[in-house]
CSV table of C-alpha atoms in Angstrom, one decimal:
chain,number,residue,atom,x,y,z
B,176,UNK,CA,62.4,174.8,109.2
B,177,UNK,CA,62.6,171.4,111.1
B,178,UNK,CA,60.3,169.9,108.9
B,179,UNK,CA,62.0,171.1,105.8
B,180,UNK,CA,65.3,169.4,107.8
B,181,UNK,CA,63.2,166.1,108.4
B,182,UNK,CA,61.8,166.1,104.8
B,183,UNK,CA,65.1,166.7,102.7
B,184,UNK,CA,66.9,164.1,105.2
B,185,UNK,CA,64.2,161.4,104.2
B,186,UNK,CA,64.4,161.9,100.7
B,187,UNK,CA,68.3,161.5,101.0
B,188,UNK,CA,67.7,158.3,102.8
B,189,UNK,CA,65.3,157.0,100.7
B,190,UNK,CA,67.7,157.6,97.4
B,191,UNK,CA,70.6,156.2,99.4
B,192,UNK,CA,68.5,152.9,100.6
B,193,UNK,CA,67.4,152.9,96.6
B,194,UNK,CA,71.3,153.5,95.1
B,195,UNK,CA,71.9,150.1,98.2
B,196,UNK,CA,69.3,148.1,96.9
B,197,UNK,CA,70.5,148.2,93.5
B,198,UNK,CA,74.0,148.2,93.7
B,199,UNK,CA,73.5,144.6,95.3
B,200,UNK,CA,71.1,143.5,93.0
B,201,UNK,CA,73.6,144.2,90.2
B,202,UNK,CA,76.6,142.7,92.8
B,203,UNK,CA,73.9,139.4,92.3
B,204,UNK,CA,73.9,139.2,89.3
B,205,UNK,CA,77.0,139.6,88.2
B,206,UNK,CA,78.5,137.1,90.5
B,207,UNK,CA,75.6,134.6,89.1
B,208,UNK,CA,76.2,135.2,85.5
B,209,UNK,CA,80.2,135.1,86.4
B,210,UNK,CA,79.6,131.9,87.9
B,211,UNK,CA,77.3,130.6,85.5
B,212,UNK,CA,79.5,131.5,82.5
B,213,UNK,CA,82.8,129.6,84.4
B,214,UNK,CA,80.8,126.4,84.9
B,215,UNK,CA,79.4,126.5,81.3
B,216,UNK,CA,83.7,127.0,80.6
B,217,UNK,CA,85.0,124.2,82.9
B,218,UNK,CA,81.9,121.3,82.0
B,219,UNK,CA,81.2,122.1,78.6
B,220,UNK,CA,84.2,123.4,76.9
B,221,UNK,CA,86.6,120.3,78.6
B,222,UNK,CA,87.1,117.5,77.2
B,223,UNK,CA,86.2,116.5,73.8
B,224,UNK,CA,83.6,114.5,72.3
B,225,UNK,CA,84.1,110.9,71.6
B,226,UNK,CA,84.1,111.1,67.9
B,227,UNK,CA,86.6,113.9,68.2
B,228,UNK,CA,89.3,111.6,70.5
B,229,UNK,CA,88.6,108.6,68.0
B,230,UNK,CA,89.6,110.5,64.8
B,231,UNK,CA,92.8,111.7,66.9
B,232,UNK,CA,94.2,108.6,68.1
B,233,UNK,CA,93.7,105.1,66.9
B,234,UNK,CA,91.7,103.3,69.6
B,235,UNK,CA,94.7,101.4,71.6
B,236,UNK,CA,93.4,97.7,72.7
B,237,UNK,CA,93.8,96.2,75.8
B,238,UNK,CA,96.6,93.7,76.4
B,239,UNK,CA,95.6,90.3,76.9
B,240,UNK,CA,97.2,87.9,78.7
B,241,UNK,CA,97.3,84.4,77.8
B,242,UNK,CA,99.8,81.7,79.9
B,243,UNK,CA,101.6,79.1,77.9
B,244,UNK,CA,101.1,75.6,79.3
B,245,UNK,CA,101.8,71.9,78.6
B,246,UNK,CA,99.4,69.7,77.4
B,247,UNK,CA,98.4,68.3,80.7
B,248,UNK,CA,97.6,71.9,81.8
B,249,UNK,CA,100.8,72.8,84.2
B,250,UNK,CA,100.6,76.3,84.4
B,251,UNK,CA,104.8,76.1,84.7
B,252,UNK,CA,108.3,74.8,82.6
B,253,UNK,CA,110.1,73.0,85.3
B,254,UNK,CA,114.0,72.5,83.8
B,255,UNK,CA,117.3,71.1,84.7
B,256,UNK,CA,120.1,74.1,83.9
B,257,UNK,CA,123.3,73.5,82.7
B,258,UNK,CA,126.4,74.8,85.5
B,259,UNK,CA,130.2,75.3,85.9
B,260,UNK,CA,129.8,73.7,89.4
B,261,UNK,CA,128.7,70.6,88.0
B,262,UNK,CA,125.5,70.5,90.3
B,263,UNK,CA,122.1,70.2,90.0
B,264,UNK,CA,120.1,73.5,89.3
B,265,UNK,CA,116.7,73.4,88.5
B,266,UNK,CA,114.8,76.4,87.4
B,267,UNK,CA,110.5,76.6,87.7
B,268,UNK,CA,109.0,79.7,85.1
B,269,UNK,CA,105.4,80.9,85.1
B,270,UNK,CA,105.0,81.7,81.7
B,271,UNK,CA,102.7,84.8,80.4
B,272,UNK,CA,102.6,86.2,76.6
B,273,UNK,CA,101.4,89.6,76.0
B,274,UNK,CA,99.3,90.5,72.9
B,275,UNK,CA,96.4,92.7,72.0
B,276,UNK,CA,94.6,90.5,69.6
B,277,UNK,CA,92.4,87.6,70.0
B,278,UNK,CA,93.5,86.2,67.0
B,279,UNK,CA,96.7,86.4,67.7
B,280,UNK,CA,95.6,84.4,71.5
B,281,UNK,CA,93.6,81.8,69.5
B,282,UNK,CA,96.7,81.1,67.2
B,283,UNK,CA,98.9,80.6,70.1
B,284,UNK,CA,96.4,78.4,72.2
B,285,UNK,CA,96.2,76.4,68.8
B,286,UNK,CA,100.1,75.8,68.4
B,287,UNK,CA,100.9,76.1,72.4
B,288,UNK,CA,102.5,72.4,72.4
B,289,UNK,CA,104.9,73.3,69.5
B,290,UNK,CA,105.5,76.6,71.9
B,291,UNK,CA,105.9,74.7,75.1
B,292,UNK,CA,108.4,72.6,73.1
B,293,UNK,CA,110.7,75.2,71.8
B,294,UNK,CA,110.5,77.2,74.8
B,295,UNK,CA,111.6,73.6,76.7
B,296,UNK,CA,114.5,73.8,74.9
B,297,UNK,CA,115.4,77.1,75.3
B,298,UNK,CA,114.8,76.9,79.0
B,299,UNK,CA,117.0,74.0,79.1
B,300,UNK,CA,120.4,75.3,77.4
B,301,UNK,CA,120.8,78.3,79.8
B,302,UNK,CA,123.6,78.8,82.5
B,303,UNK,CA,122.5,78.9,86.5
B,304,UNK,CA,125.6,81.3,86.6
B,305,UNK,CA,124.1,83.5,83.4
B,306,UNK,CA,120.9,83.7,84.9
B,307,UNK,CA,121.9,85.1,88.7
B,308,UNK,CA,122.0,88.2,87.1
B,309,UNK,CA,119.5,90.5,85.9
B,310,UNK,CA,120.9,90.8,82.7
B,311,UNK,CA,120.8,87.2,82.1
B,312,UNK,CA,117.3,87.0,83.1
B,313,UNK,CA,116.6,89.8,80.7
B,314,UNK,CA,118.2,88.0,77.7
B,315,UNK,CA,116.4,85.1,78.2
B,316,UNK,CA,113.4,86.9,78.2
B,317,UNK,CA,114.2,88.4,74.8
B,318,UNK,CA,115.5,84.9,73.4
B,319,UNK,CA,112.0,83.2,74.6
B,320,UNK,CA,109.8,86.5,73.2
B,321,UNK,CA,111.4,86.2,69.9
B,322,UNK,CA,111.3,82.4,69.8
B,323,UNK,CA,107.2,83.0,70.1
B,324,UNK,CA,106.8,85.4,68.0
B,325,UNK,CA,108.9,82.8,65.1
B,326,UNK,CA,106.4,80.8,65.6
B,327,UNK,CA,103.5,83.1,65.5
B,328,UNK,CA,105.4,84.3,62.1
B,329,UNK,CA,105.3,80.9,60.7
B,330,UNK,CA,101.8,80.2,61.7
B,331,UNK,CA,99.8,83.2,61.1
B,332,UNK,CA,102.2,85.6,59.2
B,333,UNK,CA,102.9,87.8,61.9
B,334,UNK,CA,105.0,88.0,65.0
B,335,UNK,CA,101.5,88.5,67.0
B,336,UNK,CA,102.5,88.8,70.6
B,337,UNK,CA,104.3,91.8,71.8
B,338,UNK,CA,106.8,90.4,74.7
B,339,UNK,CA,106.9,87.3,77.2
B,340,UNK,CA,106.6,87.7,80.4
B,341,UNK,CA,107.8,85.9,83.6
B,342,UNK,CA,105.8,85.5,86.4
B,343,UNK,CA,107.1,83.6,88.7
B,344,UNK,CA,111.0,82.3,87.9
B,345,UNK,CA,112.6,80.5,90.5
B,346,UNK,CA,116.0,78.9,90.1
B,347,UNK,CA,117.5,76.7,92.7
């Protein structure tokens, strides 16, 4: 009777290390095909294709940056300002334009000493008082943007550059 005990407990022991062994197994595999299948999800099912993001959008091009300068190559407008304190104010601008077309860049380098002129001007009828504030600066801005893109009008039949920028304005 022992060994019937002994025998019967083996065979139970042996069918439980068996039901073990393939429990994992199948624990295994499914965490490796889970896995697999959530990777494939997250790197293959992202982003889209190339082709797929140019047919969506229209491809945007970078801005490009070109500075407006006198003849002689000073990178800066150096004016006298007109003030209800009757003294001398002088104003020094850095100025940038902003477009996204090398046409547009080649046009402006071409005509930049009728630019430098009528931005001279401009420069040159403004109030110290007026531009103290942000809003002044911000006008003149807006009045110099729309002067260039006259001229790039005139030139090349379109306004060409998108805004002017100031880089360095300093008013004394």
């Amino acid at each position: 009777m022992a060994e019937e005990a002994e025998k019967d407990s083996a065979e139970q022991g042996g069918g439980k290390s068996k039901k073990k062994l393939i429990i994992i197994i199948v624990l295994a595999l499914l965490i490796v095909l889970g896995g697999g299948g959530a990777a494939a999800f997250f790197l293959l099912g992202g982003d889209p294709s190339p082709e797929e993001t140019a047919s969506a959008e229209p491809a945007r091009k970078d801005a490009i940056y070109t500075k407006i300068r006198t003849l002689e190559g000073k990178p800066m407008f150096v004016v006298t300002l007109q003030s209800d304190d009757e003294a001398r104010h002088y104003m020094q601008a850095y100025v940038e334009a902003k477009s996204r077309d090398q046409e547009v860049v080649d046009a402006l380098e071409l005509h930049m000493p009728l630019v430098v002129a009528r931005l001279n001007t401009l420069f040159s009828t403004q109030k110290f008082e007026t531009l103290m504030t942000i809003e002044g600066k911000r006008a003149m801005r807006e009045q110099a943007t729309q002067t260039v893109q006259s001229i790039m009008q005139d030139k090349i039949g379109r306004p060409g550059i998108e805004t002017i920028l100031f880089t360095n304005l300093v008013m004394q």
